[in-house]
mmCIF file of C-alpha atoms in Angstrom:
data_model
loop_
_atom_site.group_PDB
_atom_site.id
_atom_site.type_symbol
_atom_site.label_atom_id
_atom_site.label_comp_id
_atom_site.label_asym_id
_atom_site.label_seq_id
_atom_site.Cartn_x
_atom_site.Cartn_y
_atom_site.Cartn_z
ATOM 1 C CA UNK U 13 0.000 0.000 0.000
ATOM 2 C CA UNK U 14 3.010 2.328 0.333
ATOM 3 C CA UNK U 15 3.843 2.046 -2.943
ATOM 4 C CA UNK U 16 0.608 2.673 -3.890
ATOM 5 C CA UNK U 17 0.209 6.041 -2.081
ATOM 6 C CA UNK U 18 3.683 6.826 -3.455
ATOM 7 C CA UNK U 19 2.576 5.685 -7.223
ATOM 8 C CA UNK U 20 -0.553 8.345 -6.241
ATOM 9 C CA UNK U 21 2.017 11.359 -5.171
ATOM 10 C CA UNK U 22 3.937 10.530 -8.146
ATOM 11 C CA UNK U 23 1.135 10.652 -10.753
ATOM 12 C CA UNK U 24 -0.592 13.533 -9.306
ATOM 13 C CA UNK U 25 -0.763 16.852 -11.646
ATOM 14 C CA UNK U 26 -0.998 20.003 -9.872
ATOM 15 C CA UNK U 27 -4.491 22.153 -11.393
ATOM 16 C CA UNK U 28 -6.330 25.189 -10.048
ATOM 17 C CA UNK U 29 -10.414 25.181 -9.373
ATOM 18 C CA UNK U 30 -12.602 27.824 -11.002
ATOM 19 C CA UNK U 31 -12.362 29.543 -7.091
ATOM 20 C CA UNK U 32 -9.036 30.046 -7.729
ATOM 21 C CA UNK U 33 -7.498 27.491 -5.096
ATOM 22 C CA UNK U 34 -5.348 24.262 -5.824
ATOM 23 C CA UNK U 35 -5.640 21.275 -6.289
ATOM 24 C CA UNK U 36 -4.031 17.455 -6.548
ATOM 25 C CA UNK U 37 -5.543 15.747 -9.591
ATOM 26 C CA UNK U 38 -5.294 12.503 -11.113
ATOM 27 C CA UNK U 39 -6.450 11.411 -14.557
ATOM 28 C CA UNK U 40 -8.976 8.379 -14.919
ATOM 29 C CA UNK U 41 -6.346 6.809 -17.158
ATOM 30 C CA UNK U 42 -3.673 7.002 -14.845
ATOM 31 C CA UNK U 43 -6.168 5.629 -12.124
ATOM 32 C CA UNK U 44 -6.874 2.537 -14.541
ATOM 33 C CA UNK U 45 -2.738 2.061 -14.572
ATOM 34 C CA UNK U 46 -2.444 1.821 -11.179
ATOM 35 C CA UNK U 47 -5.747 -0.259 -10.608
ATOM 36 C CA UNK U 48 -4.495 -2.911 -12.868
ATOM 37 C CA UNK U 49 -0.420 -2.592 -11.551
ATOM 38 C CA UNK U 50 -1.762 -2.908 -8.129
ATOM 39 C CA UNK U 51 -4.279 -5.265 -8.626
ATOM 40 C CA UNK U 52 -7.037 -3.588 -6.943
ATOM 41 C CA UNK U 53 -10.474 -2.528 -8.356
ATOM 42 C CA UNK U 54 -10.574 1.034 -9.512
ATOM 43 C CA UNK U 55 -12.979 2.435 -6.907
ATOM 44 C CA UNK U 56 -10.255 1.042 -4.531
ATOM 45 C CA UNK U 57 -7.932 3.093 -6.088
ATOM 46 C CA UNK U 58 -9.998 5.901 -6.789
ATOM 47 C CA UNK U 59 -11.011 5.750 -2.547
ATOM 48 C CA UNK U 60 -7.225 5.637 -2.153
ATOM 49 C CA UNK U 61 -6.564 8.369 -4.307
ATOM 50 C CA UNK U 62 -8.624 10.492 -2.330
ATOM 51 C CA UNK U 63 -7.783 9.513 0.969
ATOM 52 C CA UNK U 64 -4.433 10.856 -0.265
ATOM 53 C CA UNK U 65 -5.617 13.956 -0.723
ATOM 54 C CA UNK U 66 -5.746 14.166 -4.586
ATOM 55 C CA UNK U 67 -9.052 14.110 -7.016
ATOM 56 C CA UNK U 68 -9.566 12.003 -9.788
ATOM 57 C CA UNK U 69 -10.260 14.379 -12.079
ATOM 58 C CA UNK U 70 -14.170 13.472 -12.610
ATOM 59 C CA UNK U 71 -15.517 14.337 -9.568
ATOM 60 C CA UNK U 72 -13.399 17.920 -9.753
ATOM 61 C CA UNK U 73 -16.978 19.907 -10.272
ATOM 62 C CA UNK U 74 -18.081 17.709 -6.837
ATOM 63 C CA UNK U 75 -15.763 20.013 -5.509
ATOM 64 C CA UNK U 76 -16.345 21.968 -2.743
ATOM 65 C CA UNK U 77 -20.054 20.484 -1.899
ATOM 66 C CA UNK U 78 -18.365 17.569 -1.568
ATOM 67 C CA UNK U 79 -14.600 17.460 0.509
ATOM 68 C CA UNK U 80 -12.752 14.847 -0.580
ATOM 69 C CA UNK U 81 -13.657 12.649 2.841
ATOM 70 C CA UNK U 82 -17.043 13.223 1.342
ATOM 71 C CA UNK U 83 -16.300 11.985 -2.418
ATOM 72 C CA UNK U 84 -14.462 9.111 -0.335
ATOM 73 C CA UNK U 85 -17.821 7.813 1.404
ATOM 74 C CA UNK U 86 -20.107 8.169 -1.283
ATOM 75 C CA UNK U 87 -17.371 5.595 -3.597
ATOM 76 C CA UNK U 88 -17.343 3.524 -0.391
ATOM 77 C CA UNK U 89 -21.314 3.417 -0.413
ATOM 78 C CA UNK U 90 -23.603 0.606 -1.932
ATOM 79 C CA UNK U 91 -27.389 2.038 -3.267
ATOM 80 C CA UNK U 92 -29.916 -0.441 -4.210
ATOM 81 C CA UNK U 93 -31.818 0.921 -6.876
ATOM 82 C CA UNK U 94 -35.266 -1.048 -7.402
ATOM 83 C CA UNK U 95 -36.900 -0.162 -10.997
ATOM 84 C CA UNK U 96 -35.090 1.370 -13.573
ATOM 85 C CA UNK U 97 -37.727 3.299 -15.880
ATOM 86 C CA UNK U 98 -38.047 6.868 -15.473
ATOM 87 C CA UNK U 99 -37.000 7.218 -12.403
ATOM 88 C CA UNK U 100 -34.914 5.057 -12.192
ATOM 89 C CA UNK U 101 -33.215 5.782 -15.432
ATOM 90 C CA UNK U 102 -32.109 9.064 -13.887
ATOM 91 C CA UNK U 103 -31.327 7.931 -10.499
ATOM 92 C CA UNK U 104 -28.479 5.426 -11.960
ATOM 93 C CA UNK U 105 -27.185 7.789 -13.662
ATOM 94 C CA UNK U 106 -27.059 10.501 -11.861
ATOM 95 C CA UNK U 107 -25.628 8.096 -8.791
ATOM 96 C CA UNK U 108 -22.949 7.341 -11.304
ATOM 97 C CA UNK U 109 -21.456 10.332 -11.986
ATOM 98 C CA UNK U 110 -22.292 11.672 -8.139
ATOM 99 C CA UNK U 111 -19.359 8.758 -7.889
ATOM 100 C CA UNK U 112 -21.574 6.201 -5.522
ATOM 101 C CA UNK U 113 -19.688 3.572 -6.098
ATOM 102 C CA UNK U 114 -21.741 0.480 -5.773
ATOM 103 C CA UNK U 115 -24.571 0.103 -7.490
ATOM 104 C CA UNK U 116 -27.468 -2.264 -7.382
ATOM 105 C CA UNK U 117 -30.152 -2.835 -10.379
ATOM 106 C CA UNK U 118 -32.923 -4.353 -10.244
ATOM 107 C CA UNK U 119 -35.766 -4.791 -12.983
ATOM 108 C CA UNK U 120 -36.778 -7.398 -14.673
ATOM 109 C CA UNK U 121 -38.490 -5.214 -17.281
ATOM 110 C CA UNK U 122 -37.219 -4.817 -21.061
ATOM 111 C CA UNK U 123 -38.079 -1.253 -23.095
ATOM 112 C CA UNK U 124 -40.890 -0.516 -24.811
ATOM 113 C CA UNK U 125 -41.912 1.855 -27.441
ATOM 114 C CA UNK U 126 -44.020 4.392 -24.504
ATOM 115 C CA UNK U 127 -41.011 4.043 -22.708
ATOM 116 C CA UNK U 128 -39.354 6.422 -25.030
ATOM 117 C CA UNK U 129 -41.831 9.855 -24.107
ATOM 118 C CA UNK U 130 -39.499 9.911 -20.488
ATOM 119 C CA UNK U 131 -37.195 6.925 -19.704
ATOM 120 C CA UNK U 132 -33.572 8.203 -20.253
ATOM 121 C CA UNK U 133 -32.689 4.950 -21.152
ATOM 122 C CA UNK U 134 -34.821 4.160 -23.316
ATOM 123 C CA UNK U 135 -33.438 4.679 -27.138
ATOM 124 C CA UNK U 136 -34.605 3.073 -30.006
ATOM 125 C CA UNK U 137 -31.974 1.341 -30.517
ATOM 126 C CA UNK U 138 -32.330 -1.222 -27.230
ATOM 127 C CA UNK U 139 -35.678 -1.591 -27.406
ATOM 128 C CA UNK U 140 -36.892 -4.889 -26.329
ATOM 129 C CA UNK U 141 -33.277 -5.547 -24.174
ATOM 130 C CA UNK U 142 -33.714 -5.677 -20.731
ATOM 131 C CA UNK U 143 -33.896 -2.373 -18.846
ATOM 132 C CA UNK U 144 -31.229 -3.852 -15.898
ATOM 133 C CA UNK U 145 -28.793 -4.731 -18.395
ATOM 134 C CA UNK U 146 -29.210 -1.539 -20.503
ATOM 135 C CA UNK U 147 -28.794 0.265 -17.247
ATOM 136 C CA UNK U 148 -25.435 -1.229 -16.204
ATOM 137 C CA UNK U 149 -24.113 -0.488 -19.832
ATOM 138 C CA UNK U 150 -24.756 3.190 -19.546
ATOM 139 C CA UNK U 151 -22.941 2.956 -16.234
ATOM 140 C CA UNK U 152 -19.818 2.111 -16.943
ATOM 141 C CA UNK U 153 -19.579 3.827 -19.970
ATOM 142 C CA UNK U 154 -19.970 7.213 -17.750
ATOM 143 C CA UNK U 155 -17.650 6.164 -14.751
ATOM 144 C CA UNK U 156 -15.879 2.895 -14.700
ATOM 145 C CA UNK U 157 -15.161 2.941 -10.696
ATOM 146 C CA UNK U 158 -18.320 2.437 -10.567
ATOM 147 C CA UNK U 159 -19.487 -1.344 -9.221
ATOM 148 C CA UNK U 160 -22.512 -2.585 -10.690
ATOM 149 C CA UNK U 161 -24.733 -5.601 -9.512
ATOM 150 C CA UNK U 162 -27.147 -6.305 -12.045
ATOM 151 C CA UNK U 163 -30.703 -8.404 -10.846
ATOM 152 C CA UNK U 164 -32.788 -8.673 -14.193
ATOM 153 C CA UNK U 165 -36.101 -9.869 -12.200
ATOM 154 C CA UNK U 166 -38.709 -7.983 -10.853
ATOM 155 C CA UNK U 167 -38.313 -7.131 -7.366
ATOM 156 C CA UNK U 168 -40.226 -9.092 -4.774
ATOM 157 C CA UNK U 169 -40.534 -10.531 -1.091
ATOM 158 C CA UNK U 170 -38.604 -13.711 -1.906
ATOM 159 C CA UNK U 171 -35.540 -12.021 -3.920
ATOM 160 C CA UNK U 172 -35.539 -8.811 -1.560
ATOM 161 C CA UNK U 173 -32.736 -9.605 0.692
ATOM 162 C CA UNK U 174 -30.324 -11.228 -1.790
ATOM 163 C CA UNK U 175 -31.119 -7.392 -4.029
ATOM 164 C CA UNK U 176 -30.646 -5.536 -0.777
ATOM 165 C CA UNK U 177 -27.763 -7.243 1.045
ATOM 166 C CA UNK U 178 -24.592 -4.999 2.284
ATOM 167 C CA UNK U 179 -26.720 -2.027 0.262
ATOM 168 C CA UNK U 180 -26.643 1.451 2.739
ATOM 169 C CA UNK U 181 -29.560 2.909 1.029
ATOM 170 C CA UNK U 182 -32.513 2.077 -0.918
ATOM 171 C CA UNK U 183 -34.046 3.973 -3.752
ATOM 172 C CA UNK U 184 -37.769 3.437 -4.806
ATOM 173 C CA UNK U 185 -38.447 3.799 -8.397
ATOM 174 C CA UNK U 186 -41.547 1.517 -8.586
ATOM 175 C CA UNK U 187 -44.396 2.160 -10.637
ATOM 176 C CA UNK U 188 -47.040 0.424 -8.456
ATOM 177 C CA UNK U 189 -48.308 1.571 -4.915
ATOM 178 C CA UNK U 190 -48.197 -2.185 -3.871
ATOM 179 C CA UNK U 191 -44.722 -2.961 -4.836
ATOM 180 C CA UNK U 192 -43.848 0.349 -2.612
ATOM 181 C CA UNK U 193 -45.319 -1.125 0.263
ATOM 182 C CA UNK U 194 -43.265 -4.603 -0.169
ATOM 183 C CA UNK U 195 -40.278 -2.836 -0.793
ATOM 184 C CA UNK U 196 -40.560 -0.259 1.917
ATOM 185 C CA UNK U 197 -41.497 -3.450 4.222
ATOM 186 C CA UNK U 198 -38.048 -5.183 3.384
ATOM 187 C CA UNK U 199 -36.082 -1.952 3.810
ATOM 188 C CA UNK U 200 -37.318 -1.686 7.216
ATOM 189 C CA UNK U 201 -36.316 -5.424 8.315
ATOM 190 C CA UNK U 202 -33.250 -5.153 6.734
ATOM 191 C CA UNK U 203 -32.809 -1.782 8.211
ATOM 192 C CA UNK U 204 -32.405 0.384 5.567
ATOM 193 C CA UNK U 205 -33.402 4.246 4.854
ATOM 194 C CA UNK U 206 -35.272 4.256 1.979
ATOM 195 C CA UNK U 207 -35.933 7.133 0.072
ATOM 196 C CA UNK U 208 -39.209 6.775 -2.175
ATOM 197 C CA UNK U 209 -40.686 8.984 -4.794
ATOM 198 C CA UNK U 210 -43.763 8.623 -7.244
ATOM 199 C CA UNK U 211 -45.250 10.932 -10.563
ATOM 200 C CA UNK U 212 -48.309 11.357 -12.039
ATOM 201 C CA UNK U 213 -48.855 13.778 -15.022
ATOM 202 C CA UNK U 214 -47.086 17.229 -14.206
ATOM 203 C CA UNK U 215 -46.298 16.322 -10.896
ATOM 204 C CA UNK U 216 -45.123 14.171 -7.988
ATOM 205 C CA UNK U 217 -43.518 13.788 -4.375
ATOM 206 C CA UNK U 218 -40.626 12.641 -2.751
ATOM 207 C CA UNK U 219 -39.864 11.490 0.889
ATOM 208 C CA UNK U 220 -37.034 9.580 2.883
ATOM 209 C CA UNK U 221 -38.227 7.059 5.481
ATOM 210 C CA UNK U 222 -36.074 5.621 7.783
ATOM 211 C CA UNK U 223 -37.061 1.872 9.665
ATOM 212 C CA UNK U 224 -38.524 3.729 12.632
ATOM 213 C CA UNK U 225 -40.905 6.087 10.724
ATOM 214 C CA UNK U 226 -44.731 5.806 9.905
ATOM 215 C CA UNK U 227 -43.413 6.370 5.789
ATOM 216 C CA UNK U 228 -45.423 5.289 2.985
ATOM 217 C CA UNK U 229 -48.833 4.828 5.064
ATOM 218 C CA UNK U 230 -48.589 8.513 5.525
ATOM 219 C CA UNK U 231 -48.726 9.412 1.915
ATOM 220 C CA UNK U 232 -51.302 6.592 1.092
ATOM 221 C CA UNK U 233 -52.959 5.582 4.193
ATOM 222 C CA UNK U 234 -52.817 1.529 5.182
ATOM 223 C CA UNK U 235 -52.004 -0.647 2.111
ATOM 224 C CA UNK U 236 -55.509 -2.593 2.662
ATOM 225 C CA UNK U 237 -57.157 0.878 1.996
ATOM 226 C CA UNK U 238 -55.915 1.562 -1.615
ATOM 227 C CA UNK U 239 -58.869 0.566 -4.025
ATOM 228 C CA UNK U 240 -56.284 0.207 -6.590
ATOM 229 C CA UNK U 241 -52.323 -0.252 -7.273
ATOM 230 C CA UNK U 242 -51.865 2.717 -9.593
ATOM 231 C CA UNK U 243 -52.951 6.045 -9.286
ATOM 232 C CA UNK U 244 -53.384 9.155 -10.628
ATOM 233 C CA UNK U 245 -50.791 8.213 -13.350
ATOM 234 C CA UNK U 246 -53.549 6.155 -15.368
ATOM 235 C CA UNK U 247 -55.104 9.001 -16.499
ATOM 236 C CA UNK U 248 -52.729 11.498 -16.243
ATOM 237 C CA UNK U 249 -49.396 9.603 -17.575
ATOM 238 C CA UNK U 250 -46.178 10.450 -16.666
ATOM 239 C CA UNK U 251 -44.159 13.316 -18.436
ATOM 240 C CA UNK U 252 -40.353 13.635 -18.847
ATOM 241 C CA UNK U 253 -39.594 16.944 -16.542
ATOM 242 C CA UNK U 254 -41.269 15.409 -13.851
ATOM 243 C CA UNK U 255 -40.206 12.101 -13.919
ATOM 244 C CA UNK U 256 -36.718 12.965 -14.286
ATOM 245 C CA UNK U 257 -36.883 15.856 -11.330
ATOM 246 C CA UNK U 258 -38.455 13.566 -8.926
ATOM 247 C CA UNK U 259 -35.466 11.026 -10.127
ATOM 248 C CA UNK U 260 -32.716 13.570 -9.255
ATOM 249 C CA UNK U 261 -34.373 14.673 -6.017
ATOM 250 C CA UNK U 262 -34.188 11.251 -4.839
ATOM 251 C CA UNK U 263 -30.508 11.435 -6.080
ATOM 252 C CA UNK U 264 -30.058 14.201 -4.325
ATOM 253 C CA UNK U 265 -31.537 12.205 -1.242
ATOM 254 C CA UNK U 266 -28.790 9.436 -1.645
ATOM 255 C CA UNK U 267 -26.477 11.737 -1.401
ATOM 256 C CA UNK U 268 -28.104 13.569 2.040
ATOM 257 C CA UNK U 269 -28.769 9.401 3.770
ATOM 258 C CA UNK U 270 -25.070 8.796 2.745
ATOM 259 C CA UNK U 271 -23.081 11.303 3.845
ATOM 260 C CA UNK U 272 -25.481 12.405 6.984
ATOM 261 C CA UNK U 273 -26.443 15.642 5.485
ATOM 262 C CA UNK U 274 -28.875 18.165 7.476
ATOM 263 C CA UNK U 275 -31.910 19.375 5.437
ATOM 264 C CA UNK U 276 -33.465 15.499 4.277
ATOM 265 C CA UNK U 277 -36.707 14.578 3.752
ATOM 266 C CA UNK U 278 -37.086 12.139 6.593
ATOM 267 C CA UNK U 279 -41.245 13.078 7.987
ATOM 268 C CA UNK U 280 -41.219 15.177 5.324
ATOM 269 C CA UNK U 281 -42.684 14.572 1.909
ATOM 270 C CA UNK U 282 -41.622 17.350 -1.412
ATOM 271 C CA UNK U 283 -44.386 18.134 -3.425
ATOM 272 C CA UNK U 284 -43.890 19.172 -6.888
ATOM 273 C CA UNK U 285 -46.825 20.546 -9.293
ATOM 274 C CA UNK U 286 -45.017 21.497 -12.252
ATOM 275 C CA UNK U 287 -48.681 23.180 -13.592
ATOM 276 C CA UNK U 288 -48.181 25.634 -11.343
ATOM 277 C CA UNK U 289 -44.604 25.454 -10.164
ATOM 278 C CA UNK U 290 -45.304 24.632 -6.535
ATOM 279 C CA UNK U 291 -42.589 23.413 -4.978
ATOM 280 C CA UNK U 292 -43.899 22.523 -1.201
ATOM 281 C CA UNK U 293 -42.158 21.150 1.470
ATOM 282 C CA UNK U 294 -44.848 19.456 4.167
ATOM 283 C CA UNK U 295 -44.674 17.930 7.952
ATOM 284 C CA UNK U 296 -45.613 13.832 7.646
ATOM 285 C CA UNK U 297 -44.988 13.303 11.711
ATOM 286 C CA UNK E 19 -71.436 36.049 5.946
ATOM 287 C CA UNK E 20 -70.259 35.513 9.591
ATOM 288 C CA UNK E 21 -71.511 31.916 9.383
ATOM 289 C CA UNK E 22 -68.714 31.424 6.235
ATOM 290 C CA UNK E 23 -64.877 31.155 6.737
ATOM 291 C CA UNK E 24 -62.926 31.453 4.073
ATOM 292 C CA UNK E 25 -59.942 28.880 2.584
ATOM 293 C CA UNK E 26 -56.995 28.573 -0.245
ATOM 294 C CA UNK E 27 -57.822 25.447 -1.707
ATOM 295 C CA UNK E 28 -55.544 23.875 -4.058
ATOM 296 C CA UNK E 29 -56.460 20.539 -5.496
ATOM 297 C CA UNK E 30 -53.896 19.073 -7.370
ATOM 298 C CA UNK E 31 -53.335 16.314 -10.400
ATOM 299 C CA UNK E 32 -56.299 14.676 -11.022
ATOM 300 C CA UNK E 33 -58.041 16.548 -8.492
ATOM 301 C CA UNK E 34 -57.205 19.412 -10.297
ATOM 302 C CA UNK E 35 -60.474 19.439 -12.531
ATOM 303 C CA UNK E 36 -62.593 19.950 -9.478
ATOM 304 C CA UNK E 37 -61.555 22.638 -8.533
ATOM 305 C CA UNK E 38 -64.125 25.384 -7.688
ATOM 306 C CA UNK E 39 -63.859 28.715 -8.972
ATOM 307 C CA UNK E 40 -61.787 31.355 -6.778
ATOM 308 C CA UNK E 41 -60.379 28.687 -4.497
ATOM 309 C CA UNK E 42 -57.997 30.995 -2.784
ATOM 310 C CA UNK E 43 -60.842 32.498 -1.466
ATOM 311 C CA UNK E 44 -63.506 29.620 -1.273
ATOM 312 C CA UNK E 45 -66.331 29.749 1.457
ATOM 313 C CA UNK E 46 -66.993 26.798 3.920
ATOM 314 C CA UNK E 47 -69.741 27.308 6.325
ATOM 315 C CA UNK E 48 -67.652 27.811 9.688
ATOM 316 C CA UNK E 49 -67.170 24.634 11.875
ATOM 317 C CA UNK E 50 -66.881 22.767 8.880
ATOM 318 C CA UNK E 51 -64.146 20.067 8.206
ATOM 319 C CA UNK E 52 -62.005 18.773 5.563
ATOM 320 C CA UNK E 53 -63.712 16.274 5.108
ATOM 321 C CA UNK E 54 -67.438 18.106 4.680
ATOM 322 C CA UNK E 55 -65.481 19.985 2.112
ATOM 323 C CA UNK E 56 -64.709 17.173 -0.097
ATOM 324 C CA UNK E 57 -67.752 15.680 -0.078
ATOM 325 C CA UNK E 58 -69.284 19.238 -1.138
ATOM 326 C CA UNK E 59 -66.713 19.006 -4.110
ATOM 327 C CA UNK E 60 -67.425 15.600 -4.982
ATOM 328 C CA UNK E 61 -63.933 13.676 -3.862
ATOM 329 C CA UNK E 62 -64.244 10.420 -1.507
ATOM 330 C CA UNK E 63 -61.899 10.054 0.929
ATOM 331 C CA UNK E 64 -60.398 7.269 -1.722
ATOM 332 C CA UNK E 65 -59.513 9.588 -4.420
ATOM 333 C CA UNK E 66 -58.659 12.801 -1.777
ATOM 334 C CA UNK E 67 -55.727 10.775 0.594
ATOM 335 C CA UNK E 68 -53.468 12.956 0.730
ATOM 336 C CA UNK E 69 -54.855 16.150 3.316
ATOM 337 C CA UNK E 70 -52.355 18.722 4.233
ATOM 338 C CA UNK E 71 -53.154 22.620 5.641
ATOM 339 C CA UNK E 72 -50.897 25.335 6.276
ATOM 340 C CA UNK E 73 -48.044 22.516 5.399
ATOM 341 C CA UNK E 74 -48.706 19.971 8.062
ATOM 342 C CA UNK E 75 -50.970 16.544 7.092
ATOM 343 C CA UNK E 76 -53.949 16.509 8.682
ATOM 344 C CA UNK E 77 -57.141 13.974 8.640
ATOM 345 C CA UNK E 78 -60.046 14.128 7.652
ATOM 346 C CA UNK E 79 -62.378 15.347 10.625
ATOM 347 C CA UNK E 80 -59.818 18.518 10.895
ATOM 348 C CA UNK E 81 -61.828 21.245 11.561
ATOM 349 C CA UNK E 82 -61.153 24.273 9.374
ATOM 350 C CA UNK E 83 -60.106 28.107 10.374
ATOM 351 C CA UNK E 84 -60.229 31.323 8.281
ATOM 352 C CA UNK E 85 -57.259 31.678 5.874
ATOM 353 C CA UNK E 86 -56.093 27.783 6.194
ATOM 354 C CA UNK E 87 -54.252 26.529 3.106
ATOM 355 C CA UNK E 88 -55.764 23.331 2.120
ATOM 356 C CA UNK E 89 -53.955 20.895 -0.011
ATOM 357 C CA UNK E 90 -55.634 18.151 -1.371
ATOM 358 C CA UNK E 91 -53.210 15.003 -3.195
ATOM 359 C CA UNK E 92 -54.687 11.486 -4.840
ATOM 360 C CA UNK E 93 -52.852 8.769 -4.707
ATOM 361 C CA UNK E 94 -49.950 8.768 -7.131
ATOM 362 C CA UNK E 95 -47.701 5.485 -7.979
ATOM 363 C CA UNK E 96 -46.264 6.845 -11.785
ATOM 364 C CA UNK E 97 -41.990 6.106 -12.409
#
């Protein structure tokens, strides 16, 4: 490992932020070298570089929201992600380049042509492939540190814990109220934040429940209660902004659970009405 | 009037089509609660689950004041 960290000092290139201070960088090629010299995965290496004190370069512009401890924890992190249409989609990716550096997929879906008005995924060109697969493609093509576990079924009871083991965080991108439910269940007896958001039409909310917390039966009252498993979304759809918004505020949410961020949505559910713009913030405890 | 209070409703996705005309300003007999008003407007309790006012969820037999801000949500499950 000493001749790692030395490798790291050596290969470091001095560069400036936009702010003006200084920085230690190091190139993602040069990160690859000493991944495969030193036999270690690259998000080793990448953790490594940054406990070091230098930045691989991609995460530069993660720089200073992020301090390099941060950057460090959020490559050390594993996020199950459980559907992987629209939002999904944008959750993966945007965990990806955020530089969380396990990921977990699971869908057991393939894309469709009315995929294509709002999954970022979905391209003409892989229709009819499976969306899990598609999904872990994309991933390493935008950063390669990244580790991704790939589970091309459809998540339920009996596969839950195998999809959610040594995961820190879980991310609900379901498309039924019912699924929610199951998967919110196994979060909590695996005990696991998990951060849940849903769209219909123009709009949609977002909310972060931990094991402890009343969480989805506060947005939808008792499971037994719902006369149906969809909502508002069969007659309204679901459009691109708002799919893709609620799918980076749950991002965002990753980000908060991981790195124990003030300001998260724990009791508290987002609203979004993109009609109207309302952006509300409201008290679930 | 005295026997009217006065609430900003807002009624949102599919909701949205019930809304009543001027409802920032719309009249509930005073005493009334959230759920009287929905049944005025047409909503069961099944499409209307989601009851907030002034930013905090409340149920359905919350009784209304003049100038609460009543936010009304259905169920939504879209991704």
């Amino acid at each position: 490992m000493d001749n790692l960290v030395a490798a790291i000092k050596k290969e470091a290139v001095s560069a400036t932020l936009p702010d003006g201070s200084p920085v230690e960088t190091i190139t993602a090629s040069r990160a690859e070298r000493l991944a495969e010299e030193f036999g270690l995965s690259l998000r080793r290496v990448e953790i490594k570089i940054l406990e070091n004190g230098v930045v691989p370069r991609r995460y530069l512009r993660n720089l200073k929201t992020f301090s390099l401890s941060d950057q460090a924890r959020l490559l050390e992190s594993k996020a199950a992600v459980i559907g992987l249409g629209g939002l999904g989609g944008m959750v993966a990716e945007t965990l990806a380049r955020l530089g969380v550096g396990q990921l977990v997929l699971v869908d057991g879906d393939r894309f469709e042509e009315h995929n294509l008005n709002r999954q970022l995924l979905a391209l003409h060109s892989n229709l009819g492939r499976p969306k899990a697969g598609e999904a872990a493609r994309r991933i390493r093509r935008i950063n390669s540190a990244v580790e991704v576990e790939v589970h091309g079924h459809f998540f339920g009871p009996e596969t839950a814990g195998t999809a959610l083991e040594g995961a820190r965080v879980v991310v609900d991108c379901l498309d039924a109220i019912d699924t929610r439910f199951l998967l919110e269940k196994a979060a909590k007896d695996c005990g696991l934040p998990l951060i849940s958001a849903a769209v219909a039409g123009f709009s949609g909310h977002v909310t972060t429940v931990f094991p402890s917390d009343e969480g989805l039966r506060s947005i939808y009252g008792p499971p037994d209660s719902l006369s149906a498993n969809r909502g508002a979304e069969t007659s309204l759809g679901c459009l691109a902004p708002a799919v893709s918004l609620l799918g980076c505020l749950e991002a965002t949410e990753v980000c908060k659970v991981l790195l124990g961020k003030t300001g998260n949505l724990r009791n508290k559910l987002l609203l979004v009405d993109l009609n109207d713009y309302t952006f509300q913030v409201l008290d679930l405890a | 009037m005295d026997d009217f209070i006065h609430i900003d409703l807002k009624l949102f996705a599919t909701l949205a089509d019930k809304t009543p005309p001027e409802a920032d300003r719309f009249p509930v007999p005073r005493g009334s609660t959230v759920g009287q008003v929905l049944e005025k407007l047409g909503m069961t309790p099944e499409t209307a689950k989601l009851i907030f006012v002034n930013g905090v969820r409340q149920p359905l037999d919350y009784r209304l004041h003049d100038g609460d801000r009543v936010g009304i949500f259905p169920p939504i499950g879209g991704g």
